Coordinates of C-alpha atoms in Angstrom, one line a residue:
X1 CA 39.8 42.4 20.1
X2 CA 40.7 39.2 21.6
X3 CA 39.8 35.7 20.1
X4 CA 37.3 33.4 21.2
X5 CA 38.4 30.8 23.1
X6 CA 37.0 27.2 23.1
X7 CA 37.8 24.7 25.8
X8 CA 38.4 20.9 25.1
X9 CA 40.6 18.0 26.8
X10 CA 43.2 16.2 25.3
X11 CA 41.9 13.5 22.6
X12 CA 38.5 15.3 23.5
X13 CA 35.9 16.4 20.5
X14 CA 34.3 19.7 20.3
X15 CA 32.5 21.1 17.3
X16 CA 32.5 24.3 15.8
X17 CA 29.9 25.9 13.6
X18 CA 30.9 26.8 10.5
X19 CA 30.2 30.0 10.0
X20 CA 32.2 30.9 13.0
X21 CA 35.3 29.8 10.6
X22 CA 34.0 31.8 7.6
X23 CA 35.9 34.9 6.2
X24 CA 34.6 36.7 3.2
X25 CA 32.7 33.7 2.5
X26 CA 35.4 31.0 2.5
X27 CA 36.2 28.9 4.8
X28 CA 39.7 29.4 6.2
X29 CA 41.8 27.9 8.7
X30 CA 45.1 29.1 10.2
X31 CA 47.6 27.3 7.8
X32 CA 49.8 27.0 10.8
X33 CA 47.4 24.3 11.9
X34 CA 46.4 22.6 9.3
X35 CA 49.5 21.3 8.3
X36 CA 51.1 20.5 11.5
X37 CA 48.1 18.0 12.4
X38 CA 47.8 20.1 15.9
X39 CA 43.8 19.2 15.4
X40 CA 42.2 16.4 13.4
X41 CA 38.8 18.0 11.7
X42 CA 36.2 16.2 9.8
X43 CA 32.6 17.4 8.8
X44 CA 29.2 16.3 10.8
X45 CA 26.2 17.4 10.1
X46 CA 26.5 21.1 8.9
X47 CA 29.5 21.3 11.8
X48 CA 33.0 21.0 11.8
X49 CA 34.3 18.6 14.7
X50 CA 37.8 19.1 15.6
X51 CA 39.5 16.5 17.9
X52 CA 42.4 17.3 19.9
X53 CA 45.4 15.4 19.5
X54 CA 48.4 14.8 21.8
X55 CA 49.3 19.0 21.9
X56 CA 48.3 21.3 24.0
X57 CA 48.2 24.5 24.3
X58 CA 46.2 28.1 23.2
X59 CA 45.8 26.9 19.1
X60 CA 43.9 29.5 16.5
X61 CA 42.0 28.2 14.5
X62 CA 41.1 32.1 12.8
X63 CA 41.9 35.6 14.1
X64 CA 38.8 35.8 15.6
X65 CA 38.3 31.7 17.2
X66 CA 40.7 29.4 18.9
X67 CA 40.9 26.5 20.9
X68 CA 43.1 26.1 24.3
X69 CA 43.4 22.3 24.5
X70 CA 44.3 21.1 28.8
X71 CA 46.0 18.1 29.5
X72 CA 44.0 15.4 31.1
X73 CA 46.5 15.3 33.8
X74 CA 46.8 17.8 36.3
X75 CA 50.1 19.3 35.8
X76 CA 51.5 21.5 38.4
X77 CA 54.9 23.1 36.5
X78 CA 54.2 21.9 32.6
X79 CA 57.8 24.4 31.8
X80 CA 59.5 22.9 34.7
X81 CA 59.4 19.2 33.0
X82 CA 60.0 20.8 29.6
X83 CA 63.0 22.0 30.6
X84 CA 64.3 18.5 32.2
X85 CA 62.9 17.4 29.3
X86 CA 64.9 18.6 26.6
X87 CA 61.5 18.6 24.4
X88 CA 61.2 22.1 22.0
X89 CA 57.3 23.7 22.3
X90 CA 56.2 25.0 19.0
X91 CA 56.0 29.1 19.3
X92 CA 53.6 30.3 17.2
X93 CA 54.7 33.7 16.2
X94 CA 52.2 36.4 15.7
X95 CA 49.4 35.0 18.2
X96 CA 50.2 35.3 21.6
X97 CA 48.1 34.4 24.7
X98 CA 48.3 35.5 28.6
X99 CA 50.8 34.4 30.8
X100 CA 52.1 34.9 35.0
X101 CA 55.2 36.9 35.5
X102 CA 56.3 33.7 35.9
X103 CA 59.7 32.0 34.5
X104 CA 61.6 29.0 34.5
X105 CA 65.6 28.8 33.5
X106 CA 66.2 27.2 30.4
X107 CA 69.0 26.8 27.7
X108 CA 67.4 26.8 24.1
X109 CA 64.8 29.8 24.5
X110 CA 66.7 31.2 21.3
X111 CA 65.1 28.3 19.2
X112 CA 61.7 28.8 20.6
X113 CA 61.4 32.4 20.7
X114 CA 64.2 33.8 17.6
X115 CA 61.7 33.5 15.0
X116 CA 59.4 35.8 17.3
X117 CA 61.9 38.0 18.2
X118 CA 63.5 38.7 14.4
X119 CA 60.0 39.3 12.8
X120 CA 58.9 41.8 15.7
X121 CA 62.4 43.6 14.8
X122 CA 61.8 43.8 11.7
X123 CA 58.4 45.2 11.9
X124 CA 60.3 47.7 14.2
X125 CA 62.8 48.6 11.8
X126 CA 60.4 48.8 9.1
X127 CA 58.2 51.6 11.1
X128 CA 61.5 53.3 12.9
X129 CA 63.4 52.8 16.1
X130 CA 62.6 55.2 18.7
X131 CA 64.7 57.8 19.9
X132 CA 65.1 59.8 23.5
X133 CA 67.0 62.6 23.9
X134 CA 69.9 61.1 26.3
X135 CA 73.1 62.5 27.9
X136 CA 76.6 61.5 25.9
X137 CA 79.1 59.8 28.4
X138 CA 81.4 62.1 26.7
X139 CA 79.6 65.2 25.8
X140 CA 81.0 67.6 23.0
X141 CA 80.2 71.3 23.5
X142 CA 77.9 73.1 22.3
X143 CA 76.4 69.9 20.9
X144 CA 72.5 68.7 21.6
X145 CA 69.5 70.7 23.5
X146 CA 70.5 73.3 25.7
X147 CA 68.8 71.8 29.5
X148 CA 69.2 75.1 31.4
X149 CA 67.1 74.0 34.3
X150 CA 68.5 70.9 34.7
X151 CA 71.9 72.8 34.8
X152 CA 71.0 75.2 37.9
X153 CA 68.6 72.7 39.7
X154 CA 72.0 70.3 40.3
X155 CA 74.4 73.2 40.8
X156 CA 71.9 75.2 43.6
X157 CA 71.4 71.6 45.3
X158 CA 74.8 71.9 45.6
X159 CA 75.4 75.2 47.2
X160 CA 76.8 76.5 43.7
X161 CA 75.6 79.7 42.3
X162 CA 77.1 79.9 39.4
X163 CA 78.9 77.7 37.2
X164 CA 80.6 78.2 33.9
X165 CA 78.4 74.9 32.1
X166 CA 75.9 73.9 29.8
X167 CA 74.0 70.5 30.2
X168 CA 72.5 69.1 27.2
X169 CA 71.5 65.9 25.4
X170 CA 70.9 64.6 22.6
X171 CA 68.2 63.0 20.5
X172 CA 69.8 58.7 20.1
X173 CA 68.5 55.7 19.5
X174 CA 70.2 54.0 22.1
X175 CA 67.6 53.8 23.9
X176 CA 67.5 50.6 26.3
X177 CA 64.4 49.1 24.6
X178 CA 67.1 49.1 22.0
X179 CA 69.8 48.4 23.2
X180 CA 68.3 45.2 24.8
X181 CA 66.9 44.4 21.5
X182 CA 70.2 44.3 19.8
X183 CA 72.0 42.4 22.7
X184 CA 68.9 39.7 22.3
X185 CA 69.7 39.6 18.4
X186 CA 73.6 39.1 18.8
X187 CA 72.4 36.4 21.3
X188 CA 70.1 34.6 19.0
X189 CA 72.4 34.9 15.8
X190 CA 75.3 33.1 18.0
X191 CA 73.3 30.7 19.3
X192 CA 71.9 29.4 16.0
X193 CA 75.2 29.5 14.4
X194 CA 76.6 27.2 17.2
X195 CA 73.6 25.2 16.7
X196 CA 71.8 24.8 13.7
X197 CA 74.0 27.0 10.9
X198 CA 71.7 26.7 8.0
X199 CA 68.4 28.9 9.6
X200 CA 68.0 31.5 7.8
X201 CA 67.3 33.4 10.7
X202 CA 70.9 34.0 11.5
X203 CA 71.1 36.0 7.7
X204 CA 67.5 37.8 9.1
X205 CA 69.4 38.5 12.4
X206 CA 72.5 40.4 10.3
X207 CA 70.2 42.2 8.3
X208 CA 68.6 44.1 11.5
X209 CA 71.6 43.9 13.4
X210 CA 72.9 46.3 10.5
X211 CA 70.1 48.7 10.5
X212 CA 70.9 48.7 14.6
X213 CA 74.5 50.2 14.5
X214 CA 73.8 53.3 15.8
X215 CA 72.3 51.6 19.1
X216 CA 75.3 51.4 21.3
X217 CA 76.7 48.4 22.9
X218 CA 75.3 47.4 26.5
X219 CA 78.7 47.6 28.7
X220 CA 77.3 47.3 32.2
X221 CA 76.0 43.8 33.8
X222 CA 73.5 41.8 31.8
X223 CA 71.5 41.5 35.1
X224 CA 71.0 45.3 35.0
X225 CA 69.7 45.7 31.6
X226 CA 67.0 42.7 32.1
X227 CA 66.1 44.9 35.1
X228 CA 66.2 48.0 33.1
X229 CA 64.1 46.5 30.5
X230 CA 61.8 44.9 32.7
X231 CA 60.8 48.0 34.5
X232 CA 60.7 50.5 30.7
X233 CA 58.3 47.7 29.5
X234 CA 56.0 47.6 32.3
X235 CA 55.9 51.8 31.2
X236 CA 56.0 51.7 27.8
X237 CA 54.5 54.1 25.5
X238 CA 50.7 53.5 24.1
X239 CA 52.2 55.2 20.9
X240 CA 54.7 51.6 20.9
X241 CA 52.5 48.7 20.6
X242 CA 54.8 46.9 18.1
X243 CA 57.6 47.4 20.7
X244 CA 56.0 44.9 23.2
X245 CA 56.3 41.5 21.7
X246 CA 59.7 42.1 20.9
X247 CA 61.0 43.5 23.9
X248 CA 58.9 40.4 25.8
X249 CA 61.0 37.9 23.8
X250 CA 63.9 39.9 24.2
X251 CA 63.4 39.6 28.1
X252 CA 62.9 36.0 27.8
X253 CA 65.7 35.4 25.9
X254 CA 68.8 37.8 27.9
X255 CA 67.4 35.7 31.1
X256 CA 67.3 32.3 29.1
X257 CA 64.3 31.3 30.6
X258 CA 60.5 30.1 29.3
X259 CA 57.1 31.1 30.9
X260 CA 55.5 29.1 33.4
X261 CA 53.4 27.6 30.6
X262 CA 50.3 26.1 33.0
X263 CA 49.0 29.7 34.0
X264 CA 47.6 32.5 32.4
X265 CA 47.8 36.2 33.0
X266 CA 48.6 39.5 31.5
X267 CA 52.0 39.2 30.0
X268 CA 51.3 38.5 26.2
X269 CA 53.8 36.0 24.6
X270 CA 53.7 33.8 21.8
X271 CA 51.3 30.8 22.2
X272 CA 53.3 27.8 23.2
X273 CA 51.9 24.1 21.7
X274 CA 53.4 21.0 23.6
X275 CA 53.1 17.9 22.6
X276 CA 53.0 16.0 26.4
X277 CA 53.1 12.9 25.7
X278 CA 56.7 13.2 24.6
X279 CA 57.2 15.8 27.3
X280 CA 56.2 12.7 30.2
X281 CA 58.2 10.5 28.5
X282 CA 61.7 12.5 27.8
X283 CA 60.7 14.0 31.4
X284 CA 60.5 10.6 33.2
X285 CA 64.0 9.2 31.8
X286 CA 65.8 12.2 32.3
X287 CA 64.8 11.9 36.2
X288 CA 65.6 8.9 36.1
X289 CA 68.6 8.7 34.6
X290 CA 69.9 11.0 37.3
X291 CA 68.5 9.3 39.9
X292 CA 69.1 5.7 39.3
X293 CA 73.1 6.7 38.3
X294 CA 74.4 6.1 42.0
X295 CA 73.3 2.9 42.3
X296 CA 75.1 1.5 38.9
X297 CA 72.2 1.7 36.2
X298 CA 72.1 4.0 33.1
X299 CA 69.3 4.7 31.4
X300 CA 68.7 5.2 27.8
X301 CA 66.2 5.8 25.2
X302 CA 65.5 2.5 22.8
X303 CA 63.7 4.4 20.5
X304 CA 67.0 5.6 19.5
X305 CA 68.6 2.4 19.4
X306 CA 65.5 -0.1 18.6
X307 CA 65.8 -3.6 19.2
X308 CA 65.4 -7.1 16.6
X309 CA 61.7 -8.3 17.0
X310 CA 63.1 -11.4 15.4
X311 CA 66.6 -13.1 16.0
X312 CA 66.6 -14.2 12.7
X313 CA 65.7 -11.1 10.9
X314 CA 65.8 -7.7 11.7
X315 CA 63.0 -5.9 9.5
X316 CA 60.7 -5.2 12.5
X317 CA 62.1 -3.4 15.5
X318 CA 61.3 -3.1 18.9
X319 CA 61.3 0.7 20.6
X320 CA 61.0 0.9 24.3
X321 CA 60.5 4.2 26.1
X322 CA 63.0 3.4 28.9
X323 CA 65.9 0.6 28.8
X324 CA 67.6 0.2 32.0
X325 CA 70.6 -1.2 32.4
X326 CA 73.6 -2.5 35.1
X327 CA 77.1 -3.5 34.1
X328 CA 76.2 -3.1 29.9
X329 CA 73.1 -5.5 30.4
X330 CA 69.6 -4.5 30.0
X331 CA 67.7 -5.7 33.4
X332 CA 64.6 -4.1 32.8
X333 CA 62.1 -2.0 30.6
X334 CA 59.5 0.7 30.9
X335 CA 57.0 2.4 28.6
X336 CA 55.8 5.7 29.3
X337 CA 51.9 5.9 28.8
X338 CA 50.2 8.9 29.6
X339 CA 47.1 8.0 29.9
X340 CA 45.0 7.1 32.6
X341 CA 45.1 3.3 32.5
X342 CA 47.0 1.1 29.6
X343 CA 44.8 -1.0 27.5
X344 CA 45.2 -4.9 26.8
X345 CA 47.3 -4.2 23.7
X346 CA 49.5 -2.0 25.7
X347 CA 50.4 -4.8 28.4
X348 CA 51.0 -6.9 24.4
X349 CA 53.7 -4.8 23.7
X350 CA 55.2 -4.5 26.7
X351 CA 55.8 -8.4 27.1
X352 CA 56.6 -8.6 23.2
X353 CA 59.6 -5.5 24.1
X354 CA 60.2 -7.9 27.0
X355 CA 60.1 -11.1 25.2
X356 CA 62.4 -9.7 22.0
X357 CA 65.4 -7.9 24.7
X358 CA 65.4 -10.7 27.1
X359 CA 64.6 -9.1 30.2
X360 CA 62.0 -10.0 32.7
X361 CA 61.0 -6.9 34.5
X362 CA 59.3 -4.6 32.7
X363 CA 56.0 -2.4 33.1
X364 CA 54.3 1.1 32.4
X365 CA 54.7 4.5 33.4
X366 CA 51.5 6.6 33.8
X367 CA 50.4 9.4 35.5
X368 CA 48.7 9.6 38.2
X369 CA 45.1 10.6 38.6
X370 CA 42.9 10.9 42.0
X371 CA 43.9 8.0 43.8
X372 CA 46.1 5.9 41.6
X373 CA 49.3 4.2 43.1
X374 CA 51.6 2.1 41.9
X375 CA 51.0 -1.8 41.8
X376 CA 52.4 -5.1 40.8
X377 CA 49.9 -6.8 37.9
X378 CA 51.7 -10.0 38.0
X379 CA 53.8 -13.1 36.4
X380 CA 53.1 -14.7 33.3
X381 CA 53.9 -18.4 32.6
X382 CA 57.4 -17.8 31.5
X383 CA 58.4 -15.8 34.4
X384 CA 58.0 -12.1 32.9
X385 CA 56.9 -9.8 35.8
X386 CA 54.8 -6.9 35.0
X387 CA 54.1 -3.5 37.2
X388 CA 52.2 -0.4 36.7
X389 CA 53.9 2.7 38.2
X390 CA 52.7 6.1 38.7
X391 CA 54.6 9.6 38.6
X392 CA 51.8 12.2 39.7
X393 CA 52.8 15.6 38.3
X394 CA 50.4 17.7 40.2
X395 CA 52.6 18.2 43.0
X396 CA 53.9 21.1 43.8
X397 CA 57.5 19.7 44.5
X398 CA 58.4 17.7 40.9
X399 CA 62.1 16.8 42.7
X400 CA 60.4 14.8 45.8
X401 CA 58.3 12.8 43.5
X402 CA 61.1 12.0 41.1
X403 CA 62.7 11.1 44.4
X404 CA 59.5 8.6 45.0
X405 CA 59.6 7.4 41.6
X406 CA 63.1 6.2 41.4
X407 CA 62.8 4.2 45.1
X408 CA 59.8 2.6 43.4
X409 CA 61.9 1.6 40.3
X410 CA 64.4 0.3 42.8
X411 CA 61.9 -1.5 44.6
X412 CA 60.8 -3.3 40.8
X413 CA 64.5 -3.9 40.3
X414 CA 65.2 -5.7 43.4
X415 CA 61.7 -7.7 42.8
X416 CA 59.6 -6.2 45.5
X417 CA 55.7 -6.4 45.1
X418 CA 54.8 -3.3 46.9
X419 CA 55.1 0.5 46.6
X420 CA 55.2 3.7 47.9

């Protein structure tokens, strides 16, 4: 039985009655949420009100109750911009939610979807791997289940009435549900021993990859067997149910790519939390980066290299979103807000960032809702000019408004007032 599922905003409220979170007479939530501060809760009034906080996503709250928080912005590829963006989404293994056939090419699926993929394979090895009676490439005789018909069916089609030959197979586990799980698993375990050698999940993935040595090798094309698999998936048995997680993430991971996160449909997968906020703002200075690059600037990240607040002392820091520089000098800052307007102590910071890096162009980064456009908001009294620019991610064509974004940066750089 699917959960319930309970709609909410971003940063919006909803409140649950308790006895929807009650099991044996205890109130339980989903550990996996409690301590990663996906929802705030609080008790009101015989209630429990959770409020959203900057994820997203399909979260459980129970087996039986969870909560799918949307982003206030309209977002028309959410795993297009998480995969410019660099920024890992939290797979929580073991409760999955509908997705589109839908994919989008990406380069650290392993991370996301490994831990998904090793405990569904060991689940399968703990049960069995199945088996199919399949024909040798080199057949021994006398070997395997005699296939009589089989034999004289192909012979008669060819005009041959007799022929000195047994057919046969025989019963293997080298299947290709296994076989692409195995290739999956040698892919995971190299890519976290290139990347991160301490997971235990590389040991996990040795362990299963042991139990899997009677699965033969894939020799052909990798394109064929994530065709292959994708077409004995779509078939597979009723009698297999623990097969179909695994085999998903294994398809996700042989074609390094993530689901289109934004849309729902049939094709269970692990439910994916994003935290958006710091998918808009890795998003916006990775297109920028690459777009501002031919015309001289670079762009980094200050968090990563924060700033004196004071000349004289550096125990408070400043951290821009987006420093952008010409010729080793920083000529102007950005802060990535997303939200639907900043607030009088964001335009504060700003000018403080401003004020302690020495620049005097500098604004906010939003995006954009209905009818928002970009705008200049003025100079102060020391000459800092401040804009308000908007990247709207509800289009269906993300690479012409980065296009549009970058002119308008241009347009701040070179101290123009208006915008497109």
């Amino acid at each position: 039985m699917m959960p319930e599922i309970i709609e909410c905003e971003e940063f919006e409220e909803l409140s649950v009655r308790v006895s929807a979170l009650l099991e044996d007479g205890e109130l339980r939530l989903d550990e996996r949420i409690t301590t990663k501060g996906y929802l705030a809760a609080a008790m009101k009034g015989g209630q429990i009100t959770l409020r959203a906080t900057k994820y997203v996503g399909t979260i459980p709250l129970t087996s039986e109750i969870s909560v799918r928080v949307k982003p206030r912005a309209t977002i028309a590829n959410l795993s297009y911009m998480l995969v410019r963006s660099g920024i890992i989404p939290t797979a929580i293994s073991g409760f999955s939610r509908g997705y589109l056939p839908r994919f989008t090419a990406a380069d650290n699926v392993e991370k996301i979807y490994g831990r998904s993929l090793i405990d569904g394979a060991k689940l399968i090895a703990k049960r069995g791997f199945m088996k199919e009676y399949i024909r040798p490439p080199n057949p021994s005789p006398w070997r395997g289940r005699l296939l009589a018909s089989d034999t004289i069916r192909r012979h008669t089609a060819k005009g041959v009435r007799y022929r000195h030959e047994f057919d046969h197979s025989t019963l293997s586990p080298s299947t290709i549900e296994n076989i692409a799980l195995k290739a999956a698993l040698y892919q995971t375990k190299r890519w976290f021993h290139e990347n991160d050698r301490r997971n235990p999940i590389i040991g996990e993935a040795k362990a299963i990859l042991h139990d899997l040595w009677p699965v033969a090798d894939w020799k052909g094309r990798r394109s064929d067997l994530v065709s292959r698999l994708a077409q004995r998936i779509r078939t597979l048995s009723p009698q297999l149910p623990h097969y179909r997680d695994p085999l998903w993430a294994s398809l996700l991971i042989l074609q390094s790519t993530l689901p289109e996160v934004g849309f729902d449909g049939f094709v269970r997968l692990d439910s994916l939390i994003v935290d958006i906020s710091s998918v808009f703002e890795a998003y916006l200075r990775k297109e920028l980066a690459d777009k501002l690059r031919p015309h001289g600037y670079t762009v980094e990240d200050g968090n990563k290299v924060p700033a004196p607040f004071f000349i004289d002392a550096r125990i408070f820091t400043v951290h821009p979103d987006i420093v952008i520089k010409k010729d080793g000098k920083i000529v102007a800052l950005l802060d990535a807000k997303y939200k639907p307007d900043p607030k009088e102590q964001d335009r504060y910071e700003v000018l403080s960032f401003m004020d302690a890096m020495g620049v005097s162009i500098g604004g906010f980064v939003c995006p954009a809702i209905e009818n928002d456009t970009s705008r200049y908001l003025g100079e102060t009294a020391s000459g800092k000019r401040l804009v308000s620019l908007r990247h709207d991610l509800s289009v269906a064509d993300p690479v012409v408004e980065s296009d549009r974004f970058a002119q308008n940066v241009l347009r701040m750089l070179a101290g123009d007032r208006t915008f497109i």
